[in-house]
Coordinates of C-alpha atoms in Angstrom, one line a residue:
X20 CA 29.7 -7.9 7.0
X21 CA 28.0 -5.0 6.1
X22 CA 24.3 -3.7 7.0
X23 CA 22.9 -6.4 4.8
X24 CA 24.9 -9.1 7.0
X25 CA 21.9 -9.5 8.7
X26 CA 20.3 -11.7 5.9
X27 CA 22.9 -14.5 7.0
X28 CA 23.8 -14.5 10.5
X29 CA 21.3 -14.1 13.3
X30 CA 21.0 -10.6 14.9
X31 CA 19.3 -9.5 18.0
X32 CA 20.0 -5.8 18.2
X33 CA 16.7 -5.1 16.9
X34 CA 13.9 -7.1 18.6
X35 CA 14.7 -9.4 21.7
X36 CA 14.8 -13.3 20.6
X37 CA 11.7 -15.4 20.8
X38 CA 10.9 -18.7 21.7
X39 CA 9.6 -21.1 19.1
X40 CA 5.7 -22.3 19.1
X41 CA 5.4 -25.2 21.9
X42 CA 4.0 -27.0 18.9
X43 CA 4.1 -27.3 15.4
X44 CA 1.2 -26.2 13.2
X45 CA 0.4 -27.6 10.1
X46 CA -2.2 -25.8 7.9
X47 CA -2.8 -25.6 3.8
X48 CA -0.6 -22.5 2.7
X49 CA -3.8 -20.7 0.9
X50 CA -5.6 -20.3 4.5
X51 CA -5.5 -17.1 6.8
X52 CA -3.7 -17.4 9.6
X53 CA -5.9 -16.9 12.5
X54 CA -3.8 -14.3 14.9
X55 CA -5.2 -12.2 17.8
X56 CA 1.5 14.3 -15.5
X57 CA -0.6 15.9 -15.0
X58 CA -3.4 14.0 -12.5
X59 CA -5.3 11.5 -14.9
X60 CA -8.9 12.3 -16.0
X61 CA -10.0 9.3 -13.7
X62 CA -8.3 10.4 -10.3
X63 CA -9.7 12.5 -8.0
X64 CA -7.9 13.1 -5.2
X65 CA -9.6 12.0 -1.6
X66 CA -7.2 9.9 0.8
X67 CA -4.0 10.1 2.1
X68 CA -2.7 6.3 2.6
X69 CA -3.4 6.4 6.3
X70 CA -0.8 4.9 7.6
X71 CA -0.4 6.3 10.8
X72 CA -2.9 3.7 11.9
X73 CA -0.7 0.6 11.0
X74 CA 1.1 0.7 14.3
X75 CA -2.2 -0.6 16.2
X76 CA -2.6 -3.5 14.0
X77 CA 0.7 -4.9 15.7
X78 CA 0.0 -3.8 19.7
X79 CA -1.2 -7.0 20.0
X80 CA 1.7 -8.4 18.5
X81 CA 4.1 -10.3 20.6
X82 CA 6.9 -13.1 20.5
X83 CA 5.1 -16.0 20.2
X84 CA 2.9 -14.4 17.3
X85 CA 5.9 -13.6 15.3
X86 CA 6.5 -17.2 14.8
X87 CA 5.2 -18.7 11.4
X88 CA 3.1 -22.0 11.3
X89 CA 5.4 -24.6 9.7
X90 CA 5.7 -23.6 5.9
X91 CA 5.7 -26.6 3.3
X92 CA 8.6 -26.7 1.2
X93 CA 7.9 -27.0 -2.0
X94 CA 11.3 -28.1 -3.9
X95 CA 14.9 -28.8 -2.6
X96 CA 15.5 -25.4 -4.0
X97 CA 18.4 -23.9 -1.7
X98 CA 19.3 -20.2 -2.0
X99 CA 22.3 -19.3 0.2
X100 CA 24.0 -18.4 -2.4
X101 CA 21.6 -16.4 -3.9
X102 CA 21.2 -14.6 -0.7
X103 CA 24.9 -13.9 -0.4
X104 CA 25.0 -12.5 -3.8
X105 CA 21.7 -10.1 -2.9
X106 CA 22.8 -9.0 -0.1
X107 CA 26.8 -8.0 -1.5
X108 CA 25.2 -6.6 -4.2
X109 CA 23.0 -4.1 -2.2
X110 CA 25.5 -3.7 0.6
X111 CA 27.3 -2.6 -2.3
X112 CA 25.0 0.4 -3.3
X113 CA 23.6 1.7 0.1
X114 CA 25.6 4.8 0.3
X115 CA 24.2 5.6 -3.2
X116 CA 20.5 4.7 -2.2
X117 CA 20.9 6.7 0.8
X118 CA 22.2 9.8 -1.4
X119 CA 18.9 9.5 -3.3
X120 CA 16.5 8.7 -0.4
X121 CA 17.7 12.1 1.2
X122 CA 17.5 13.7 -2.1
X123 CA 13.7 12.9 -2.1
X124 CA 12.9 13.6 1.0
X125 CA 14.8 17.0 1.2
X126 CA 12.3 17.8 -2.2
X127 CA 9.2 16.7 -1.2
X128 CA 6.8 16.7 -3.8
X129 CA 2.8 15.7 -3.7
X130 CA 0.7 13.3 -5.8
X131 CA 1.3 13.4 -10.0
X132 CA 4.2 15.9 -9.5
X133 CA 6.9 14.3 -8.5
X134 CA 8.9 15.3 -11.2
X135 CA 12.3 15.8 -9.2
X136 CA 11.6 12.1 -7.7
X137 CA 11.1 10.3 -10.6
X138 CA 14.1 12.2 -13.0
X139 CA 16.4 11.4 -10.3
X140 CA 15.6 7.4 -10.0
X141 CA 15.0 7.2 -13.7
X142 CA 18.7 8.9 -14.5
X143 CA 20.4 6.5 -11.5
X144 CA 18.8 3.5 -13.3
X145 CA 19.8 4.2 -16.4
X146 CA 23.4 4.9 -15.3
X147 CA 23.2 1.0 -13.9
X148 CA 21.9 -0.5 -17.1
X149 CA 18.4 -1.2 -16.7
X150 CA 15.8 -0.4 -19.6
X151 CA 13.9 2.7 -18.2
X152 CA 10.7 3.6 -20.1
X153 CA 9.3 7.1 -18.4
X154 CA 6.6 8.8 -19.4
X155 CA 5.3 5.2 -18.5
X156 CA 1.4 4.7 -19.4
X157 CA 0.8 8.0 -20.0
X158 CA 1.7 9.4 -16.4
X159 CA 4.3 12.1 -16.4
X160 CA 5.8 11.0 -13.3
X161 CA 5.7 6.9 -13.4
X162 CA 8.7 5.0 -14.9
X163 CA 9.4 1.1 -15.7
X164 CA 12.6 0.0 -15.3
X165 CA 13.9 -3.7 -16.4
X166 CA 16.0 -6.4 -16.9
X167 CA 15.5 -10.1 -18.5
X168 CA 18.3 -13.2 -18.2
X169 CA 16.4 -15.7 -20.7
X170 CA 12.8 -16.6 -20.8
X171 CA 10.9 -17.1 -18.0
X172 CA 8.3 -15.2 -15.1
X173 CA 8.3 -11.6 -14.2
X174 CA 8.2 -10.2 -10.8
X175 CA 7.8 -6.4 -10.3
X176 CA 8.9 -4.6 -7.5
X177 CA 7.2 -0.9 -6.9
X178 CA 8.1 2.0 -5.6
X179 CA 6.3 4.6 -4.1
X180 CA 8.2 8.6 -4.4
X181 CA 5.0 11.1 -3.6
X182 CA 5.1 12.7 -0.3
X183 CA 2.1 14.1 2.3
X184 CA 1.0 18.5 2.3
X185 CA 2.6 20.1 5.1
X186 CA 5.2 17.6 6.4
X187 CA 6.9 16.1 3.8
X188 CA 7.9 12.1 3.3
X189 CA 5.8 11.7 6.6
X190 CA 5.0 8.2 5.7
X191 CA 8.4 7.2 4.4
X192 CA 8.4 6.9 0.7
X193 CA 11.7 8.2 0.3
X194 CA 12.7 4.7 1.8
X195 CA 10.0 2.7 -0.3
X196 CA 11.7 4.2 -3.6
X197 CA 14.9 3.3 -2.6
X198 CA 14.2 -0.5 -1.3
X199 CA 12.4 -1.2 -4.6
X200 CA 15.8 0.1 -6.5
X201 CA 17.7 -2.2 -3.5
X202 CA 15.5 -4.9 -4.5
X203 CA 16.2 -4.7 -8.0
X204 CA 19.9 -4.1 -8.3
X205 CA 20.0 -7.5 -5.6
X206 CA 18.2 -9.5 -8.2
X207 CA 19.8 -8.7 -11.2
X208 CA 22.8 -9.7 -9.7
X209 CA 21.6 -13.1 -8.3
X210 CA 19.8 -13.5 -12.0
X211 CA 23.3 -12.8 -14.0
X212 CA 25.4 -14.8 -11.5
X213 CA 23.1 -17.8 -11.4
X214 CA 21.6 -18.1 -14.1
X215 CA 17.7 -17.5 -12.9
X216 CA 15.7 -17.4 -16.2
X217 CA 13.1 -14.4 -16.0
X218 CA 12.2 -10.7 -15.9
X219 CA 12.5 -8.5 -13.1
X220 CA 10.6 -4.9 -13.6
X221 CA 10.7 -2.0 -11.0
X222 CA 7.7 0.2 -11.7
X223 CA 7.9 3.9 -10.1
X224 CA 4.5 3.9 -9.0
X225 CA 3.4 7.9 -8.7
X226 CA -0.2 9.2 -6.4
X227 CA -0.3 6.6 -3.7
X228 CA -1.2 9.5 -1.0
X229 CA -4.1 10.5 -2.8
X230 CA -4.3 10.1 -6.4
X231 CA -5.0 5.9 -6.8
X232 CA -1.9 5.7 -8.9
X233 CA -1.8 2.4 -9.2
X234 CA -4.9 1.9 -10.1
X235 CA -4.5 3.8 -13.0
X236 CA -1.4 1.9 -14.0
X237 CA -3.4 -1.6 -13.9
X238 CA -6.5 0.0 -16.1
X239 CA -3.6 1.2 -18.6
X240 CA -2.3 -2.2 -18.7
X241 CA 1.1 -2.2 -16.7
X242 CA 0.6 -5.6 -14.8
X243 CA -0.7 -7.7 -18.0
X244 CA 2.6 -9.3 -18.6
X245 CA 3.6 -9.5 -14.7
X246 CA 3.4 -12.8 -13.0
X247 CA 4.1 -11.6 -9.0
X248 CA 5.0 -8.2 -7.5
X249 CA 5.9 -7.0 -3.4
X250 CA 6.6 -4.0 -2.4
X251 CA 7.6 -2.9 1.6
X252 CA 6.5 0.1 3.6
X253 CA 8.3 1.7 7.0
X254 CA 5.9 2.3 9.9
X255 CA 6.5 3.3 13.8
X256 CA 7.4 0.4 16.6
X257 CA 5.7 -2.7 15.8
X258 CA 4.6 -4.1 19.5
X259 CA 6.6 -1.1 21.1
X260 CA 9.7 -2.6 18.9
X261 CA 11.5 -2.1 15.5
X262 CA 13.6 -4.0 13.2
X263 CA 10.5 -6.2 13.3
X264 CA 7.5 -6.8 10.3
X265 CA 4.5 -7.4 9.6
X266 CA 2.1 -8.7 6.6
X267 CA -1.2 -7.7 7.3
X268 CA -4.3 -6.3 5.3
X269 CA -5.6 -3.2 5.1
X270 CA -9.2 -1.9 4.0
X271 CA -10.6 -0.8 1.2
X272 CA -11.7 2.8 0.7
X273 CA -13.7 4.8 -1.7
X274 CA -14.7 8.1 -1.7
X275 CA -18.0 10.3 -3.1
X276 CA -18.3 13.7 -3.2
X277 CA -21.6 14.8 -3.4
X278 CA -23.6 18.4 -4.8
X279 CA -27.4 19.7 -4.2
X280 CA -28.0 22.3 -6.3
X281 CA -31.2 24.3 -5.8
X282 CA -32.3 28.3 -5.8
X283 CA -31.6 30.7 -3.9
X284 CA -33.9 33.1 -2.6
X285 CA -33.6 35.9 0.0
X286 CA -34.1 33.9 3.3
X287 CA -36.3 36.8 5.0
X288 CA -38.6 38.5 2.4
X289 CA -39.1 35.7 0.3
X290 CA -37.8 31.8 1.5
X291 CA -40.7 30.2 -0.5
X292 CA -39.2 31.4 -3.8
X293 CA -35.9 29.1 -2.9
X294 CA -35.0 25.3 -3.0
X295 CA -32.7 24.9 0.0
X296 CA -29.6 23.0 -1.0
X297 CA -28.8 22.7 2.6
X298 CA -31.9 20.8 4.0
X299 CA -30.7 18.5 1.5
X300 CA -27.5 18.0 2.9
X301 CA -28.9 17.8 6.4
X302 CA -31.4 14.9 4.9
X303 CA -28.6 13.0 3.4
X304 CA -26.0 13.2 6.3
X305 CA -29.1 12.1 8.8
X306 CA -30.3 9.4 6.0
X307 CA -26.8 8.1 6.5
X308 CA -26.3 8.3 10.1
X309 CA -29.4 6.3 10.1
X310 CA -27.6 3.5 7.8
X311 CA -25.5 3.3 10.4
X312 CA -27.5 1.0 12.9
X313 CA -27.4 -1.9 9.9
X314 CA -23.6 -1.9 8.9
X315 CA -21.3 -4.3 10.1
X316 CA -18.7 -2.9 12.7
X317 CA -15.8 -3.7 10.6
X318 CA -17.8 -1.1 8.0
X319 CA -16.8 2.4 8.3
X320 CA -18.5 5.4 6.6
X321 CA -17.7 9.0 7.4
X322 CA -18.1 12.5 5.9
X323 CA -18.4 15.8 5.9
X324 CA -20.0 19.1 4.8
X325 CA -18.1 20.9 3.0
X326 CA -20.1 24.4 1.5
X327 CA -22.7 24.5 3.7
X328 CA -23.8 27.9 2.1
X329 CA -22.5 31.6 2.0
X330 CA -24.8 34.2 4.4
X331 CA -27.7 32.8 6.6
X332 CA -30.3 35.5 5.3
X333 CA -29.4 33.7 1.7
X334 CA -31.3 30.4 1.1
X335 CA -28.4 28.2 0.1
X336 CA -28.4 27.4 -3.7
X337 CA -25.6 25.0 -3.1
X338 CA -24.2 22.5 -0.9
X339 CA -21.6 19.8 -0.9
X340 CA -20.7 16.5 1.1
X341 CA -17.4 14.6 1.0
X342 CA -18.2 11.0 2.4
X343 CA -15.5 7.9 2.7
X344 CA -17.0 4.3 2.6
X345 CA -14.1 1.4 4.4
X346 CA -14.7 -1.7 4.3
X347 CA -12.7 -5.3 4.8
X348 CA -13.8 -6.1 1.2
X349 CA -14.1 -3.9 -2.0
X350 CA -17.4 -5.7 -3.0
X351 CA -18.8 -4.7 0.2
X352 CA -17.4 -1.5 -0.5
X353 CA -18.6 -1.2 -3.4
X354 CA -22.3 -2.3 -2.4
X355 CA -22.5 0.6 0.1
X356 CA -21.6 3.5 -2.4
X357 CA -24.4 2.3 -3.8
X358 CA -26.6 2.6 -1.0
X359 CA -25.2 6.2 -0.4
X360 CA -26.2 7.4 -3.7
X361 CA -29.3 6.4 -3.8
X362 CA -29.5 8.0 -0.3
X363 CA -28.4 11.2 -1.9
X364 CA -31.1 10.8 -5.0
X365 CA -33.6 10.7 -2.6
X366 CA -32.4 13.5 -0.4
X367 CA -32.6 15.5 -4.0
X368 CA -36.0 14.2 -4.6
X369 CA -37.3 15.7 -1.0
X370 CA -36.3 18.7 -1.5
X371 CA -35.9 19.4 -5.0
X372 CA -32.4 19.8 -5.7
X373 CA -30.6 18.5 -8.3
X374 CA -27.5 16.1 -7.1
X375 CA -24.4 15.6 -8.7
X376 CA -22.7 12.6 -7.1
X377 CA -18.9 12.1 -7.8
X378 CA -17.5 8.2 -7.2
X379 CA -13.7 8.1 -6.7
X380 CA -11.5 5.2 -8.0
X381 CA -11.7 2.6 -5.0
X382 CA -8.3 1.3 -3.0
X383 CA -9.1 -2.1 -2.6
X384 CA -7.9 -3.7 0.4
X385 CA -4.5 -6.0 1.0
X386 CA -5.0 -9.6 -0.1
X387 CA -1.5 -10.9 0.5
X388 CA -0.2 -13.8 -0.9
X389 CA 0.4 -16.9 1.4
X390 CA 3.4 -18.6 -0.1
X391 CA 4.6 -15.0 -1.5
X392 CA 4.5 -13.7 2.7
X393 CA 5.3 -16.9 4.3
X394 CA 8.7 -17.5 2.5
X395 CA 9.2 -13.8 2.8
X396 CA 8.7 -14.0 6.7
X397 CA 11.0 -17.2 7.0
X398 CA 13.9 -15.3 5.1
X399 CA 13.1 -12.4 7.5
X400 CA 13.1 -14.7 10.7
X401 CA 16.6 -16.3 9.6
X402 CA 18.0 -12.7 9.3
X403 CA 17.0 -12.3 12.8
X404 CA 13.8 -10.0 11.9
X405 CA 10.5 -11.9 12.8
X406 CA 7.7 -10.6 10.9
X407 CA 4.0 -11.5 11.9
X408 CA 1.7 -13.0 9.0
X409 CA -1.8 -12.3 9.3
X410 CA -3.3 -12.2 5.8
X411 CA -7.2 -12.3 6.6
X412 CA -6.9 -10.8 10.1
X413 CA -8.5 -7.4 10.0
X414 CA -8.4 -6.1 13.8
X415 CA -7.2 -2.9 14.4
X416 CA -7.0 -2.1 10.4
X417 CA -8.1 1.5 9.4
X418 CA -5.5 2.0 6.6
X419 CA -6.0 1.8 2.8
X420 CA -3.2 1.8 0.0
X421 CA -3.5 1.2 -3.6
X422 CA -1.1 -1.7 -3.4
X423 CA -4.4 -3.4 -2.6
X424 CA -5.6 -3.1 -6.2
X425 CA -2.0 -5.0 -7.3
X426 CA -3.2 -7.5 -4.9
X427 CA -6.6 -8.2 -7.1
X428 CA -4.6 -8.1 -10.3
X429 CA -1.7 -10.6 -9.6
X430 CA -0.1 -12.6 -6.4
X431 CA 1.4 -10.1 -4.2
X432 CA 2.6 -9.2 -1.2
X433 CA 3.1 -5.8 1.0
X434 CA 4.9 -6.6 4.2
X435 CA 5.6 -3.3 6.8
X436 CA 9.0 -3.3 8.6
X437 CA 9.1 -1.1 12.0
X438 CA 12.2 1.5 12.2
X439 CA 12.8 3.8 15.2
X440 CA 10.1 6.0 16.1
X441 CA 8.8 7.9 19.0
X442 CA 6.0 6.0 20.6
X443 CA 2.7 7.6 19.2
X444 CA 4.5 9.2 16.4
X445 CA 4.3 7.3 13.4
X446 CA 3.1 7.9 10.1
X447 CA 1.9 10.8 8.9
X448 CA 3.6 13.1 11.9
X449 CA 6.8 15.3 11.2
X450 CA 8.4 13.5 13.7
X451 CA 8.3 10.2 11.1
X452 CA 9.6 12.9 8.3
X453 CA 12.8 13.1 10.1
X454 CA 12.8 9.2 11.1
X455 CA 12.7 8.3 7.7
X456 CA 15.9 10.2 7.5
X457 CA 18.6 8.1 10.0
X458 CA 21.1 5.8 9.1
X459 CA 19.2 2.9 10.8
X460 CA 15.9 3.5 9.0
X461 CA 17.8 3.4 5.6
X462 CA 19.9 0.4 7.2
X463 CA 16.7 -1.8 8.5
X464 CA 15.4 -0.6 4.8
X465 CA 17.8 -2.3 2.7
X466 CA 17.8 -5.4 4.8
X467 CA 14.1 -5.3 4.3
X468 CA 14.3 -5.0 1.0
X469 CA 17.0 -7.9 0.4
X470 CA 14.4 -10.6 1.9
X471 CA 12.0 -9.2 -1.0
X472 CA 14.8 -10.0 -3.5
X473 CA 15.2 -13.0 -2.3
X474 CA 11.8 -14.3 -2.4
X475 CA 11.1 -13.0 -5.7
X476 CA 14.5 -15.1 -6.8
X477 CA 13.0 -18.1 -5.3
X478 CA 9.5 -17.5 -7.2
X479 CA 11.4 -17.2 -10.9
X480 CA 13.6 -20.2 -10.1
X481 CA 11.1 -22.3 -8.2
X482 CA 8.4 -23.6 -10.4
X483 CA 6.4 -25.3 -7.7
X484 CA 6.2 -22.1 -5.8
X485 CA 5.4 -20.1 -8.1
X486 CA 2.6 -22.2 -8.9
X487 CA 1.3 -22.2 -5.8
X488 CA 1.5 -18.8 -5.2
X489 CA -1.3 -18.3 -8.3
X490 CA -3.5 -21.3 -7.0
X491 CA -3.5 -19.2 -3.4
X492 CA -4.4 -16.2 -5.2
X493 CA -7.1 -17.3 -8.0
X494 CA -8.7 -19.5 -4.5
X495 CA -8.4 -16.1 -2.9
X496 CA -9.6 -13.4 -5.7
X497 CA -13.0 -16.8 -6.1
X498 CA -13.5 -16.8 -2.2
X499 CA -14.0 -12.8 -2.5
X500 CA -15.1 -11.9 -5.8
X501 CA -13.8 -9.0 -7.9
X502 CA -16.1 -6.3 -7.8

């Protein structure tokens, strides 16, 4: 049957079987599931995605939490046939996809330079048809690729093609830019052969690793005519497992980088003559630390000084800090970078420095979508793949990504899917870099990436649902605010 044969017949070779919930659950769909070219003006680099710490987010996770509470159905709309279709279609193109998921990975290239990335999905797309508009928004290295049957929604697929300094596609985006291109050739397939009415974009998404790229891509108006958009994401063993998934949120993240600028004055002879740039530094890092004893524990700030001065018998004229601000929400995120600067104002006012404080663009955190992750998780459970949906359940998260921004912009969703990995060597380690490279990893990716297909068919044929899936998110984006 092929490796996406998975999507219709049941298959236990990658995570034991699990018995169903003694009892059924019902629950209202919007509600969290209660489970224990250059780089742009604007972008500043400061955060890798941190990935790496996804695998602790599903520890906890074991068979009875894979199973979903019941999910309401919200039309007779039946899509076997557009599953078959989907998965022929990608089954059809994996050796290709693998060819270019190699390519990537064997040229790894950082955040706003992946030229070699982008030329080589943007020429493959075009060979196949699609529309492809790159330069897209004024980023060298970000594409757009379509197709349209008749009038209707749009759902957008993303992929991510930017890889990690040092050890390469350590946090598998050679596979994300291939299952958005799996996801897309699926679709237009099902679209053509069944006649689903809509739009289906893949946008080559550039600077997740550090560079906020999509971000920049919603400012510049690249989601104003889309109506839904998933992407998926690789990660280690899931519960000590693979072949599993998870939908869970993430945190969101925003960096400031911080500069005192006084005199400097020969430390020795004449110290009075100076304005110490590091005392102010030393008052804003303790100022901080003291901040500390009134967060919240889910509220993480750390930093670092970075130029702490140049020769001790010099009284340092300059200093800098480098300071990350986490949080479960970007308002509360965005409340605390607040506090910060005025903490470094006032260090400057004690001592007499000037202070230059630099805000990055903020990573807001995941807010998936319920119906958008629960149908994805029921056509993921059929194939044999149990994925565990936890949309408001923050334990264990540490990561950030800047799908979380798509999140606050339309309904979305951003499920992980585990592939082999040695135990303690996810994300981010060279280990994963070679991980990302076996036949299973592409094989579980394309599977993966069929179930995204398929629920994204079932949003532009199914009215119902894809009403629903907005009422979720504008309940969602009023319950939290948009900073």
């Amino acid at each position: 049957m092929g490796c996406l044969g998975a999507l219709f017949k049941k298959n236990s070779e990658f995570a034991p079987a699990y018995a169903p919930p003694t009892a059924e659950v019902k629950r209202d769909v919007c509600e969290p599931k209660q489970v224990p070219a250059s780089v742009p003006k604007e972008v500043e680099h400061f955060e890798p995605c941190g990935c790496s710490d996804l695998s602790s987010a599903f520890a906890r996770m074991s068979a009875g939490d894979a199973d979903l509470p019941a999910y309401e159905e919200f039309s007779e709309f039946k899509d076997d046939a557009v599953r078959e279709t989907i998965r022929k279609t990608i089954d059809s193109y994996a050796s290709k996809l693998t060819e270019i998921s190699l390519y990537i990975s064997d040229h790894p290239e950082e955040s706003y330079e992946e030229h070699k990335a982008c030329a080589k999905l943007t020429a493959f797309l075009k060979d196949e048809g699609f529309d492809v508009e790159t330069p897209y928004k004024k980023l060298d290295t970000a594409f757009r690729a379509s197709y349209s049957h008749g009038s209707g929604r749009t759902f957008a697929f993303c992929s991510e093609y930017d890889a990690l300094p040092g050890v390469g596609h350590a946090c598998g985006h050679n596979l994300i830019a291939v299952s958005g291109v799996a996801a897309l050739l699926g679709l237009r397939a099902a679209m053509k052969k069944h006649d689903i009415k809509g739009t289906v974009e893949l946008l080559g998404t550039p600077a997740e690793e550090g560079g906020v790229g999509k971000g920049v891509l919603i400012e510049r108006g690249a989601f104003k005519s889309i109506d839904a958009s998933m992407m998926i994401h690789p990660t280690g063993l899931m519960g000590g497992r693979y072949g599993v998934g998870g939908i869970v949120p993430t945190l969101a993240i925003c960096g400031l980088n911080v500069d005192f600028i006084g005199r400097a004055a020969h430390a020795g002879m004449a110290p009075w003559d100076g304005i110490n740039a590091l005392d102010a530094a030393h008052i804003a890092y303790a100022s901080v630390s003291a901040l500390r004893q009134q967060l919240h524990p889910d509220v993480r700030v750390h930093g670092i000084i970075t130029k702490g001065g140049d020769r001790p018998n010099i009284v340092p004229a300059h200093t800098r800090m480098e300071y990350y601000v986490r949080a479960p929400a970007a308002a509360s995120v965005k409340d605390l970078t607040a506090k910060l600067t005025t903490l470094f104002e006032a260090a400057g006012k004690a001592t007499g420095c000037k202070v230059q404080t630099e805000v990055t663009p903020m990573m807001y955190e995941l807010r998936n979508n319920g119906p958008l992750s629960n149908h994805y998780a029921s056509v993921m459970k059929d194939a044999g793949h149990p994925v565990l949906v936890a949309l408001d359940d923050f334990t264990g998260a540490g990561a950030s990504t800047d799908f979380g921004n798509v999140t606050y912009t339309v309904p979305a969703a951003h499920p992980h899917f585990s592939i082999p990995a040695t135990e303690g060597k996810a994300n981010h380690t060279p280990e994963f870099t070679e991980r990302c490279r076996s036949p299973k990893a592409h094989e579980l990716t394309y599977e993966f990436a069929g179930g995204m297909a398929v629920t994204a068919a079932r949003f532009l044929t199914d009215d119902e649902f894809a009403k629903e899936a907005k009422k979720c998110w504008e309940k969602d984006m009023e319950r939290v605010g948009k900073p």
